[in-house]
Structures are given as structure tokens and as C-alpha cells.
Coordinates of C-alpha atoms in Angstrom, one line a residue:
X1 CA 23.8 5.5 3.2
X2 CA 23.5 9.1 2.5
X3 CA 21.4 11.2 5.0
X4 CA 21.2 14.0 7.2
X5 CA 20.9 14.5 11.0
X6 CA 20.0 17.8 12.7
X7 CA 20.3 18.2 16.1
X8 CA 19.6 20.9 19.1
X9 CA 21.6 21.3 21.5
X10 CA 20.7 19.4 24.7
X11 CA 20.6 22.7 27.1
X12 CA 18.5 24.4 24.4
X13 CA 15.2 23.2 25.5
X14 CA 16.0 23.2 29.1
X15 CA 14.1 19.7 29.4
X16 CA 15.3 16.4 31.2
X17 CA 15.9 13.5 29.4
X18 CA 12.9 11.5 31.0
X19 CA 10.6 14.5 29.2
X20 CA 12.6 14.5 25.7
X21 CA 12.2 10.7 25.7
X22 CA 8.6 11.2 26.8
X23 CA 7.9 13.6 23.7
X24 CA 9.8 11.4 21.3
X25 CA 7.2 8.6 21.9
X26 CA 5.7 8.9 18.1
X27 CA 5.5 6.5 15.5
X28 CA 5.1 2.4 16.3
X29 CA 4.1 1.0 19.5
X30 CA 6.7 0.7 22.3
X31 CA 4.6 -1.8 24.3
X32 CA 1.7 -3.9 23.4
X33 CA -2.0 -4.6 25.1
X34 CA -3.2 -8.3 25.3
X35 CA -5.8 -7.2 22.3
X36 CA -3.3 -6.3 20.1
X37 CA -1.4 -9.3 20.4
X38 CA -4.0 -11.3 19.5
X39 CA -5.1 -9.0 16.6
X40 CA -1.3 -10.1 15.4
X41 CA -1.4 -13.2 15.7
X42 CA -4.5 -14.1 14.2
X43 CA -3.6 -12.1 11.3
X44 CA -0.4 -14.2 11.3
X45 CA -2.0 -17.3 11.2
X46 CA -5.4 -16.7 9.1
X47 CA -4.5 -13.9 6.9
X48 CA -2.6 -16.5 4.3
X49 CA -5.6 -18.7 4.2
X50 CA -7.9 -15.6 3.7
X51 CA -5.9 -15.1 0.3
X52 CA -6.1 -18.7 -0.4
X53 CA -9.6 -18.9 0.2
X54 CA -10.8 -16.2 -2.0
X55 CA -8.6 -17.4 -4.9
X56 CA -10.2 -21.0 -4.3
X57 CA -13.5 -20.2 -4.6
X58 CA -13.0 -18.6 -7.6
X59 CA -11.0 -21.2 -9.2
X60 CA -13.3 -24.3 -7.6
X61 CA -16.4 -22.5 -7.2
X62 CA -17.2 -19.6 -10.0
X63 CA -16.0 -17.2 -7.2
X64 CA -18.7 -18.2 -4.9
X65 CA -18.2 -17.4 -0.7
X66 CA -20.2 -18.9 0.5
X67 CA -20.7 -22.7 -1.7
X68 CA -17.3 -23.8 0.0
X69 CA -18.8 -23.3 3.7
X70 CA -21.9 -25.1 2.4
X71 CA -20.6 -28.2 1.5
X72 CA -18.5 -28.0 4.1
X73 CA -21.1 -28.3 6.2
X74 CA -23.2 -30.3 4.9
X75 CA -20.3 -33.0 4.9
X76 CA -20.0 -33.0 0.5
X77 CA -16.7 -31.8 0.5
X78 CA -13.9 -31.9 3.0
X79 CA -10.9 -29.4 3.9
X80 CA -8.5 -32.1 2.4
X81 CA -10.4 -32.2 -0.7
X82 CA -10.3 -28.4 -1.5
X83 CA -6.8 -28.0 -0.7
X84 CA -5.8 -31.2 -2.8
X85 CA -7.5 -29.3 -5.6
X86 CA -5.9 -26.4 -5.9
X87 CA -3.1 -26.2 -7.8
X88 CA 0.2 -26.6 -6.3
X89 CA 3.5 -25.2 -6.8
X90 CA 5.4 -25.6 -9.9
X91 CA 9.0 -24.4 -10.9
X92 CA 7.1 -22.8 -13.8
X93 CA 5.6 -20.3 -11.9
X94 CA 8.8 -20.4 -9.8
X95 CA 10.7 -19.3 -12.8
X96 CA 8.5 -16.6 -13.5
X97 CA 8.4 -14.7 -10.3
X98 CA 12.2 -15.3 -9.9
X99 CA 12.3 -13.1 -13.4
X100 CA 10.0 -10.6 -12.6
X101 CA 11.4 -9.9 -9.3
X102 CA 15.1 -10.3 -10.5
X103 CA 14.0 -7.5 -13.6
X104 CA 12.2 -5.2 -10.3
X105 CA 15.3 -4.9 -8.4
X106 CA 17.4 -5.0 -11.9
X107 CA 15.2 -1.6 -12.6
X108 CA 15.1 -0.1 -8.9
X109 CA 18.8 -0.7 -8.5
X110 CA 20.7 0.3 -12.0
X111 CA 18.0 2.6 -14.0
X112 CA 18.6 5.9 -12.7
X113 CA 15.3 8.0 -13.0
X114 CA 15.3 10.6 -16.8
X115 CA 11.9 10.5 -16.9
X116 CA 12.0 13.6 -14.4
X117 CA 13.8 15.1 -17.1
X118 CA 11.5 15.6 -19.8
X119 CA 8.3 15.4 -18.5
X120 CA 7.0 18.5 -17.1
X121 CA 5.9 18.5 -13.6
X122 CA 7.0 15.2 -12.2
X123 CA 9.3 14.9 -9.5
X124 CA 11.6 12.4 -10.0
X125 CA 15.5 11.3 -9.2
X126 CA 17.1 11.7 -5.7
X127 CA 14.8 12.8 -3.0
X128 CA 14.6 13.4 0.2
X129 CA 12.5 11.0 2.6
X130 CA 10.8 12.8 5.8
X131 CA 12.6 13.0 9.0
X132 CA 12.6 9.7 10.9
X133 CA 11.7 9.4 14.4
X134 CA 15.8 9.9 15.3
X135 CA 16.1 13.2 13.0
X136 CA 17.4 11.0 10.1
X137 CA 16.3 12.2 6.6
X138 CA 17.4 9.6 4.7
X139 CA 18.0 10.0 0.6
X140 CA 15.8 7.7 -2.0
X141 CA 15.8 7.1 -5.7
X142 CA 12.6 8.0 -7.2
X143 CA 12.1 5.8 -10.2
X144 CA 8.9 4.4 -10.5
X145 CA 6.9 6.2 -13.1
X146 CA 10.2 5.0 -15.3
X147 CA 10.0 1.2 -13.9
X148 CA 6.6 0.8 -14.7
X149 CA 7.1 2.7 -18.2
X150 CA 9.9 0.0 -19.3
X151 CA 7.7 -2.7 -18.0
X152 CA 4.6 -2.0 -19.4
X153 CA 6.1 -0.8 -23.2
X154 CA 7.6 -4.4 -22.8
X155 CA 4.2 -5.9 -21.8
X156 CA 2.8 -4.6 -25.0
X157 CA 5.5 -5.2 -27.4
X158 CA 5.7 -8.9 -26.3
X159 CA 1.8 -9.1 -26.7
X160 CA 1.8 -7.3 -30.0
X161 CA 5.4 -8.2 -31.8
X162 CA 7.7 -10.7 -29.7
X163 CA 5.3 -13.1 -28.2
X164 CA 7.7 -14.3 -25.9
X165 CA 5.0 -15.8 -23.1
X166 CA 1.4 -15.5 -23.4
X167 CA -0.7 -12.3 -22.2
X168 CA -2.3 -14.5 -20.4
X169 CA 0.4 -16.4 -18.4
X170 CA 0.2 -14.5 -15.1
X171 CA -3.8 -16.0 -15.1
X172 CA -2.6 -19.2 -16.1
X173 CA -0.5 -19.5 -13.2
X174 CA -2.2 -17.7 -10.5
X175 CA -2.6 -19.8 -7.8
X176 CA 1.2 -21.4 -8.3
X177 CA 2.4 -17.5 -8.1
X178 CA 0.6 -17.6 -5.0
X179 CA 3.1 -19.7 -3.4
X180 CA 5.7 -18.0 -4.4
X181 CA 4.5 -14.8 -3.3
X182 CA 4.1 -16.3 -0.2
X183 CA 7.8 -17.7 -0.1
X184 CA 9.2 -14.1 -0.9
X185 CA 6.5 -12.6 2.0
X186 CA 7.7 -14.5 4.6
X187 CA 11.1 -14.4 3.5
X188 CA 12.3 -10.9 3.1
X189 CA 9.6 -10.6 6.6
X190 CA 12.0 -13.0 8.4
X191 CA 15.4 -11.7 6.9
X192 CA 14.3 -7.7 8.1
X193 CA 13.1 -9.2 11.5
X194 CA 17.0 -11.1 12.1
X195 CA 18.9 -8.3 10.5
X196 CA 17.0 -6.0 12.7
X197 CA 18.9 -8.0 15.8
X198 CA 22.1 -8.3 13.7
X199 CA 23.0 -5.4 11.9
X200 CA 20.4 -2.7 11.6
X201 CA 20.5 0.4 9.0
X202 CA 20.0 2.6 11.8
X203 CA 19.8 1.1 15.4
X204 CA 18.4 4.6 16.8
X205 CA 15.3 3.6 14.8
X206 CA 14.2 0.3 15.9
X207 CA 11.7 -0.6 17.8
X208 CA 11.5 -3.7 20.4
X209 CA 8.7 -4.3 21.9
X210 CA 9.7 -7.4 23.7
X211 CA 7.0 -9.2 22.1
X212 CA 8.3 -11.5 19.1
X213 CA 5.1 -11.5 17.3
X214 CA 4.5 -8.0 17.5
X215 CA 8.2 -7.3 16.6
X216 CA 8.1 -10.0 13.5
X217 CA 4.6 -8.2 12.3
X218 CA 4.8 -4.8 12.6
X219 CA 8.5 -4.9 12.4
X220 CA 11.5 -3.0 14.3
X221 CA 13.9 -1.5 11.8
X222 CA 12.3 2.0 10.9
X223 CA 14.1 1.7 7.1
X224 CA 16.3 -0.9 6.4
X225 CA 18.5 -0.6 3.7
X226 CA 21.3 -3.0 2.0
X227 CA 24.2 -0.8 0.7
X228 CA 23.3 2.7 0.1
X229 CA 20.0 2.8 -1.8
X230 CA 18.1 -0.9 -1.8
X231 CA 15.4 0.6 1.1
X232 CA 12.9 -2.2 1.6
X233 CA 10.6 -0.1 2.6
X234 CA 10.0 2.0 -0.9
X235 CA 10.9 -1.1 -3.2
X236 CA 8.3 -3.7 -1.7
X237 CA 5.7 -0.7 -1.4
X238 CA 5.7 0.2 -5.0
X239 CA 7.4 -2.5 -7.3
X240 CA 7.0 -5.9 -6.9
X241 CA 2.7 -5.4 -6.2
X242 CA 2.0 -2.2 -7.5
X243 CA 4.0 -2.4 -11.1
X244 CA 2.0 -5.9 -11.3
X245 CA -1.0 -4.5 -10.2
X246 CA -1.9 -3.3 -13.6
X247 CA -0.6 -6.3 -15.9
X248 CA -2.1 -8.9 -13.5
X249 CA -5.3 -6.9 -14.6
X250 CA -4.4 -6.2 -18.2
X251 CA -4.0 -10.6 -18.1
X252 CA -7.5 -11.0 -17.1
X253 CA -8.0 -8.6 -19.7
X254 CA -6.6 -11.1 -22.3
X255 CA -8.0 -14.1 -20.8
X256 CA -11.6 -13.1 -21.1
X257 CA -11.0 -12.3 -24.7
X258 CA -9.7 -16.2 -24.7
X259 CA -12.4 -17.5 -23.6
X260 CA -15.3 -15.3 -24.5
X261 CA -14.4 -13.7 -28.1
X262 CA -14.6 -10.4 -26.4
X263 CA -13.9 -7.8 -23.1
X264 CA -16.9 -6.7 -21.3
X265 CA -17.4 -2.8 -20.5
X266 CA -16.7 -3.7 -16.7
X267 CA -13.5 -5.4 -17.2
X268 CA -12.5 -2.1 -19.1
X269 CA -13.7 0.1 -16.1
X270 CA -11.9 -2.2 -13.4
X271 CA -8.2 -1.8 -15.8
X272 CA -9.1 2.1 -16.1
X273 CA -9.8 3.0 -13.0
X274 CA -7.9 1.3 -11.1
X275 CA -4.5 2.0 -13.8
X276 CA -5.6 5.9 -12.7
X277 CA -4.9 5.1 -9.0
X278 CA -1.6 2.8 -9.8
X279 CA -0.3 5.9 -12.2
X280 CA -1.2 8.3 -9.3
X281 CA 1.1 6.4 -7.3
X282 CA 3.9 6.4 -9.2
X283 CA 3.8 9.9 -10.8
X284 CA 3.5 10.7 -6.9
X285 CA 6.1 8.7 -5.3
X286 CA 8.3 11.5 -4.3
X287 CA 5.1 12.7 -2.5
X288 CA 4.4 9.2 -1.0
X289 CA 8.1 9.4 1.1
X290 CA 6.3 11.5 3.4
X291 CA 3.0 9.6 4.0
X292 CA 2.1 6.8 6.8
X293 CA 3.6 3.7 4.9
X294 CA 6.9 5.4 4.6
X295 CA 7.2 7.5 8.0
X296 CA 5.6 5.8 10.8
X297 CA 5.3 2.4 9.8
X298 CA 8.5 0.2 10.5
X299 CA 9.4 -3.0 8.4
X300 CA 7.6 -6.3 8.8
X301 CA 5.7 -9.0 8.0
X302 CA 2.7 -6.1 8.0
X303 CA 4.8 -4.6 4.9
X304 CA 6.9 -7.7 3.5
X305 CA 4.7 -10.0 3.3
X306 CA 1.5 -7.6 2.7
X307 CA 2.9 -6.1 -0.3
X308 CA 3.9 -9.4 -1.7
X309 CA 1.0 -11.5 -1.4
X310 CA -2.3 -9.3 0.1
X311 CA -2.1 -6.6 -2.5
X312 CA -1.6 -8.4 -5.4
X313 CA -4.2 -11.1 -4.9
X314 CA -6.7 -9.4 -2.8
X315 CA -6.8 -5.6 -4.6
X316 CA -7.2 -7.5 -8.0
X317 CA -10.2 -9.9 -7.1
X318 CA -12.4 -7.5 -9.3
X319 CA -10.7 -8.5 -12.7
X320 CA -10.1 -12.1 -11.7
X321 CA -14.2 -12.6 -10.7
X322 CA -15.1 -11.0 -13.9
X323 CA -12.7 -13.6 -15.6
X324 CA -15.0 -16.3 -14.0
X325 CA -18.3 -14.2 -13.7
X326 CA -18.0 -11.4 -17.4
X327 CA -20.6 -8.5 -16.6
X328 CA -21.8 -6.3 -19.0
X329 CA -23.4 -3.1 -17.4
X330 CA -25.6 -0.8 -19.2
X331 CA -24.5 2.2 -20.7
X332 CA -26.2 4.0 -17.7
X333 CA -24.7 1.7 -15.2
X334 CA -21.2 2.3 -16.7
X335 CA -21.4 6.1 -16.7
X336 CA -22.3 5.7 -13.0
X337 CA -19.5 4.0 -12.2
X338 CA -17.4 5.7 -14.0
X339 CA -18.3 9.0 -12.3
X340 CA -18.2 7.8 -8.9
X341 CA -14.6 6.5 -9.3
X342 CA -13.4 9.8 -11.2
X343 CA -15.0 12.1 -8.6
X344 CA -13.5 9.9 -5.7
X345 CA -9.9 10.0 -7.3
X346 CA -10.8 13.7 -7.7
X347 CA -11.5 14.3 -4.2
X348 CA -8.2 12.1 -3.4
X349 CA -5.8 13.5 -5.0
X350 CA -7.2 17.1 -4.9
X351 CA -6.7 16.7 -0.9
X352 CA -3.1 15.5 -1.1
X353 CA -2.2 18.1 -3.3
X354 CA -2.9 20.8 -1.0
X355 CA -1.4 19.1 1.8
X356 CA 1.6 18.8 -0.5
X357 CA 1.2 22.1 -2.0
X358 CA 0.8 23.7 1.3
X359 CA 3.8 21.7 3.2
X360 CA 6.4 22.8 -0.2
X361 CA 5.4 26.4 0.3
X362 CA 5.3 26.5 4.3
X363 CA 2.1 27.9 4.0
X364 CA 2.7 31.0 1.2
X365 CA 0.0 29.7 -1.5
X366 CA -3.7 29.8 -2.2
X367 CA -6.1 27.2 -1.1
X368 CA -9.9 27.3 -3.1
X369 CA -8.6 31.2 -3.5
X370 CA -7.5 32.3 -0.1
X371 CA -4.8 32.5 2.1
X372 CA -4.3 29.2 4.1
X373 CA -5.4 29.1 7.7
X374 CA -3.1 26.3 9.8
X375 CA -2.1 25.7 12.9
X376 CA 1.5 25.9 14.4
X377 CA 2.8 23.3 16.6
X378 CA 6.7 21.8 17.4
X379 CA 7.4 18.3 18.2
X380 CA 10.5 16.2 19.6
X381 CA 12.7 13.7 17.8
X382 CA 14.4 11.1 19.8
X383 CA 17.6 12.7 19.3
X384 CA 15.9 15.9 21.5
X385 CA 16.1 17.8 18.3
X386 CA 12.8 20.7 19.0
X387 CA 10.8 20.8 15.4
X388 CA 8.3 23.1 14.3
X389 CA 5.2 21.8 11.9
X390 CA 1.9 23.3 10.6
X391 CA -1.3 21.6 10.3
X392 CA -3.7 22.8 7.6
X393 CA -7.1 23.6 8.2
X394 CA -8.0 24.9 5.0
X395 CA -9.7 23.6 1.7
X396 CA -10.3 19.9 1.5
X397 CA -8.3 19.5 5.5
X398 CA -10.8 22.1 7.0
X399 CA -13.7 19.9 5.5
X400 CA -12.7 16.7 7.1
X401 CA -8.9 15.5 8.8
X402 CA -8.8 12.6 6.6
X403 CA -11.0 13.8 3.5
X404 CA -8.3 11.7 1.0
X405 CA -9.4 8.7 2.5
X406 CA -12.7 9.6 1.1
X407 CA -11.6 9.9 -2.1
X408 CA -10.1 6.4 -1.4
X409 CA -13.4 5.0 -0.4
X410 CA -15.5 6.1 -2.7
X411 CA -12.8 4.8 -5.8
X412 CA -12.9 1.4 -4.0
X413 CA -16.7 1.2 -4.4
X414 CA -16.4 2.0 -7.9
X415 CA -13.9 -0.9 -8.7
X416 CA -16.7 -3.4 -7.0
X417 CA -19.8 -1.6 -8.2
X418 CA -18.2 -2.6 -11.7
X419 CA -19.0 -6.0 -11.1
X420 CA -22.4 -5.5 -10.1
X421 CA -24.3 -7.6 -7.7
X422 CA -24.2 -10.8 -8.4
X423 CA -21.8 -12.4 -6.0
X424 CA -20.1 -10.8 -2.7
X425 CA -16.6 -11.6 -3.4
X426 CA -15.5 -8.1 -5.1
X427 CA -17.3 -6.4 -2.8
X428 CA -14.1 -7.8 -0.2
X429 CA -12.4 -5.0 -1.2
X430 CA -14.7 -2.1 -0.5
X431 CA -15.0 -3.9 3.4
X432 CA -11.3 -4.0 3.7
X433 CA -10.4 -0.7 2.5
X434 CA -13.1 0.9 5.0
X435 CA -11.5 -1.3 7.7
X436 CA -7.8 -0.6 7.0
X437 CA -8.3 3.1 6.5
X438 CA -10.4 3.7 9.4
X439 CA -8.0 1.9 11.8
X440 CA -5.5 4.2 10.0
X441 CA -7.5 7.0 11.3
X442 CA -8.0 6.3 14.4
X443 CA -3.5 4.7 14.1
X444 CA -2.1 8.0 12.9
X445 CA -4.5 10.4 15.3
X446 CA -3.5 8.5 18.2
X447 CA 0.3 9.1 16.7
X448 CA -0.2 13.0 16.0
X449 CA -1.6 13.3 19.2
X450 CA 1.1 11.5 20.6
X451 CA 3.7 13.5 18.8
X452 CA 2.1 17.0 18.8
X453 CA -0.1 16.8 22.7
X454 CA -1.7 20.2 22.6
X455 CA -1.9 21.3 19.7
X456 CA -3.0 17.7 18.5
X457 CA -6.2 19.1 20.6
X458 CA -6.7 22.5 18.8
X459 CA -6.6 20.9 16.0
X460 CA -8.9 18.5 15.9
X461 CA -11.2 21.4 17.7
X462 CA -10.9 23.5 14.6
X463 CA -12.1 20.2 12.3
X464 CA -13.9 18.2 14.3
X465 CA -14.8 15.0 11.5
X466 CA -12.3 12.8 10.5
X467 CA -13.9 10.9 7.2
X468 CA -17.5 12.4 6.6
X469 CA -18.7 16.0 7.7
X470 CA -21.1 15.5 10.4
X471 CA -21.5 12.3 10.4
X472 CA -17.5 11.1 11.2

């Protein structure tokens, strides 16, 4: 594995060991509280039939929440009864995911990026990852944008000359893809959590907690890696889910044409706005190396089986409801929609620009026409290695610390305000999003202020809000 490890002399900092292990103490949990062991554990145990439930009701009950409970309780259906229902696994479906996943790594592993190449401003090829918690800057493979390129030019010619499977097949086989999903999830989660033990990438990264659960959830290998350049983290982030994202879309797409004679002006605005996001991640990966996902959070069931099975089921319930439940929204209601979701992407990827623009200059650029203001601080890798870092408090980082989340937000309300207001279950999406990305607040302050003490403090003096000026 190719990387790089800098290192300060041990005498340099004139510190004790207890003190450089003290200020190394960044990134995942070392020890865990009774709460969040039983935040992991529920999640471990509910958080499949949370998937399974939302797909159900759609598929059993025109994507109704709350009918199931109903005649639950009122004793006209049983548990029995709605699981018998649902579609089981088939070898079919088996097939397919075994392809897609199979052509994933195939284009990960042995597709060298040339997009970078000849498109102007996109960052592509071999990058460099952000130092791990041990000084390691490990070296990635930036490919993406070309991945989902190949796979979508493929997805069109087969729908328009080849006609090799049906546009619609990944609809037709949903909740049988489920399973598999779910056998991948649990078992790359399960293979990271013994090779962890076995033979680790990088043992100076892991994590034990002594706590199985935690360790299996939130994982212990910092970025584990077969050979030189399979990195679990980066492929289960951004290929499997993320490259399907948009073609599990554009097959809802095609099955409301099958069954309706037409595509509704919601559908449309669900596959373009949320495309915009997927196609910000990918033209952005090289960026992405050095956000939360890829530097603080370690490998696990969290990642492994999230990325597998959550993302691809649970951030496309918008298309699959309005499969089940078309809406057509007045021209007024579209523009509305559409505005919110462009200004929120605006706001989103405005802010990590100048984050990104500010980190590649250290500081020596223009932010809304001025000179940056920032604040210096130094941190400690495990490795005692003394590191110097600048926190922006101009532009979009002086208005708020987390203003991209925003952004975020207010493009997740736009994918369920498509749907309009007829039923809650698209609206699951604009709860979770508010959920995950506050806890991620609250996750990487507690970090930062972990890793940075002091000057964690001035800065959140000099921007006091995290999400919404004066208000959060």
C-alpha cells in the first residue's frame, strides 16, 4: 500500500507520552457509555426491519405508514402474514447483484481514471487521502465520475439499442435485491470486523473498544485495504449505492411510464435533483477523501452494511412512492421545488468549495472578495507527530460552522416536497437527514474539540451557530 508517514522527533515537543497519547485522542470512540451501547444495538437489531418495513408498505399497502400498524392492531393482519407476503429471495435477483457488484469492483479495480484528462477542472487519478489519526496519508484511485459514466452510457444504450434486461428490472426485483443487499451488508461488515483481529491494513489505526457491538458497528480498522488499492472505505461509499442511486431512480422512471402511459413532472424533479447531488459527489470525490466518512469514521457495519442496504433503499423512497402514488404538481409547485433544491445545492456546494479552496491555497485566496480571516491551531497524531491546521471563519464558515449541512437540508426537503403531501413516507428522508447530520454536528465538534482543545474554543467563539444563524 502506498503511503506516507511523517514524523517529529519525540524530544521535539518536550511532552510525555501520557500527554501525546492524551492529545492524539481524535477520531472514534476509545470507550463507550451505557447509552451508546444501546443506541448500537438497537440499530443493529431494528435498523434492517426499518428498511423492510418502508419497502412493505409500499409494495402491500400503496406506501401507506401507518395501515400496517392499523390492522395490526385491530387483529386483521398478523406479523406472519406481512412477512409471508413479501417477496422472498430469488437467484434471479441473486444473479443480478452478483453482476452489478462484480462490474463495480471490475471498474474500481482495472479502469484507471482519463476522464481527469480531458475534462477541465476535475480532479481525478491518484490522490492523496488526509492524514490518518497515526500520520498515515494513504494513496487512492479517484475514478468515479468515469465509473458512473461507463455505467450509465451502458444503461442508456441497453434501454435504447441492446435491450439486454428491461429498464425496469431493478423495480421488478426490489424487494429480492433487498436480501441481497443485506447478505453483502452484513458480510463485508463481518469480514472488516475479523480481519480487523487478523490482519489489519494498518494496526496503528484500529480501534478496540472492548465492546463487540460497538467494535462490529462502528468498526476498528481506520481503512482497510486488500492489496494496494481495494480501500473499503472509498469503494462501499461511492459505488455500489451511490452509482445505483441514479439508475434505481431512472427504473422508477421507466416503470411509471409502464404503467401509466406517461412520467409525471415530480418523478422528473426527484431524478434531477437528486442526479445533481450524486454528480456532485463524484466530480468531487478527490474532495470527499478529506471529509468525515473518509477521516474519522472507521469501517463497520455503520459503513458496510449502511452503504449497501440503507442508502439505496431508504434515500430512493421518493421515486419508488411516486411509482405507487404518481403526483403531478402545478407548474407553480414545480418551480418551487425546483428553487428550493437548486438554492440548497447552491448553498452546499458553495460552502465546501471555500473550505476546499481555502485548505489548497493555505489561506492565499479571496473569499466573497476579501482576504480570508482563519484561525491557527496544531494538533497531535498518535505517532506524536505536532501538526499545524487553520480553521476558516470567513464567507459561508463565518456565517455558520456547518452551513453545508444546510445546503444538505434544504435539498432533502425538496426531494420530499416533490411528492407533495399526501402520505408521510417520503417525508422519512427529510427526518433522517436532520437526525444524521445533526448528530454529525454535535460527532465531529466533540472530535475537533477533542483534537484541537483551545483553539476548538476560539473558534467556535468567533462563529457561534452551528446550522442556522441565531437560531442553531
Amino acid at each position: 500500500m502506498e503511503a506516507t508517514r511523517r514524523r517529529a522527533q519525540p524530544s521535539a515537543n518536550g511532552k510525555s507520552p501520557e500527554q501525546v497519547d492524551q492529545a492524539a485522542q481524535w477520531g472514534r470512540a476509545w470507550e463507550v457509555d451505557w447509552f451508546s451501547l444501546l443506541s448500537v444495538i438497537g440499530l443493529l437489531c431494528f435498523a434492517p426491519f426499518i428498511v423492510f418495513y418502508f419497502v412493505m408498505a409500499c409494495d402491500q399497502y400503496q406506501c401507506s405508514i401507518s395501515q400496517p400498524l392499523v390492522e395490526l392492531y385491530r387483529g386483521e393482519t398478523t406479523l406472519l402474514s406481512i412477512w409471508t407476503r413479501a417477496p422472498s429471495f430469488t437467484w434471479t435477483a441473486a444473479k443480478i447483484y452478483a453482476i452489478w457488484v462484480g462490474f463495480q469492483v471490475f471498474l474500481y479495480m482495472c479502469v484507471p481514471d482519463i476522464t481527469h484528462k480531458f475534462i477541465p477542472g476535475y480532479v481525478g487519478g491518484v490522490q492523496d487521502g488526509a492524514r490518518t489519526p497515526a500520520g498515515l496519508i494513504n494513496k487512492y484511485e479517484i475514478n468515479g465520475l468515469q465509473c458512473w459514466l461507463i455505467t450509465h452510457a451502458l444503461w442508456f444504450l441497453n434501454a435504447k439499442y441492446f435491450h439486454w434486461f428491461s429498464p425496469t428490472i431493478v423495480f421488478d426485483n426490489w424487494i429480492p435485491l433487498m436480501w441481497c443487499t443485506n447478505i453483502l451488508g452484513y458480510a463485508v461488515s463481518t469480514f472488516a470486523f475479523i480481519k480487523a483481529y487478523l490482519f489489519p491494513t494498518n494496526a496503528e489505526d484500529c480501534k478496540f473498544t472492548g465492546n463487540v457491538f460497538y467494535n462490529y458497528m462502528m468498526g476498528i480498522e481506520f481503512n482497510p485495504r486488500i492489496g494496494e488499492w481495494f480501500d473499503f472505505k472509498l469503494f462501499f461509499n461511492g459505488r455500489p449505492g451511490i452509482v445505483a442511486w441514479t439508475l434505481i431512480n431512472l427504473s422508477y422512471m421507466a416503470k411509471q411510464e409502464e404503467l401509466y402511459g406517461h412520467v409525471t413532472n415530480s418523478m422528473i424533479l426527484v431524478n434531477v435533483l437528486q442526479g445533481i447531488y450524486v454528480l456532485d459527489f463524484f466530480w468531487n470525490e478527490a474532495w470527499y477523501l478529506k471529509t468525515i466518512d473518509i477521516c474519522h469514521d472507521h469501517f463497520g457495519w455503520y459503513l458496510g452494511w449502511g452503504d449497501c442496504v440503507w442508502l439505496p433503499y431508504l434515500y430512493t423512497l421518493q421515486g419508488l412512492y411516486l411509482v405507487y402514488q404518481p403526483v403531478q404538481l402545478s407548474d407553480t409547485q414545480a418551480l418551487a421545488v425546483l428553487a428550493l433544491g437548486l438554492v440548497g445545492y447552491y448553498i452546499f456546494r458553495s460552502t465546501n468549495h471555500q473550505k476546499d479552496l481555502f485548505r489548497r491555497t493555505e489561506g492565499s485566496c479571496s473569499i466573497w472578495g476579501q482576504k480570508p480571516s482563519y484561525i491557527e491551531c496544531s494538533y497531535r497524531s498518535s505517532d506524536g507527530g505536532l501538526h499545524r491546521s487553520k480553521l476558516l471563519t470567513s464567507g459561508f464558515w463565518g456565517v455558520a460552522r456547518h452551513l453545508n449541512y444546510t445546503g444538505d437540508l434544504m435539498g432533502s426537503l425538496a426531494y420530499c416536497a416533490a411528492c407533495g403531501f399526501g402520505h408521510l413516507l417520503p417525508y422519512f428522508y427529510i427526518v433522517y437527514m436532520t437526525i444524521l447530520l445533526v448528530h454529525r454536528c454535535v460527532r465531529d465538534e466533540h472530535r475537533c474539540s477533542s483534537k484541537y482543545g483551545k483553539d476548538w474554543s476560539r473558534y467556535t467563539d468567533a462563529v457561534p451557530y452551528r446550522l442556522i444563524p441565531g437560531v442553531f
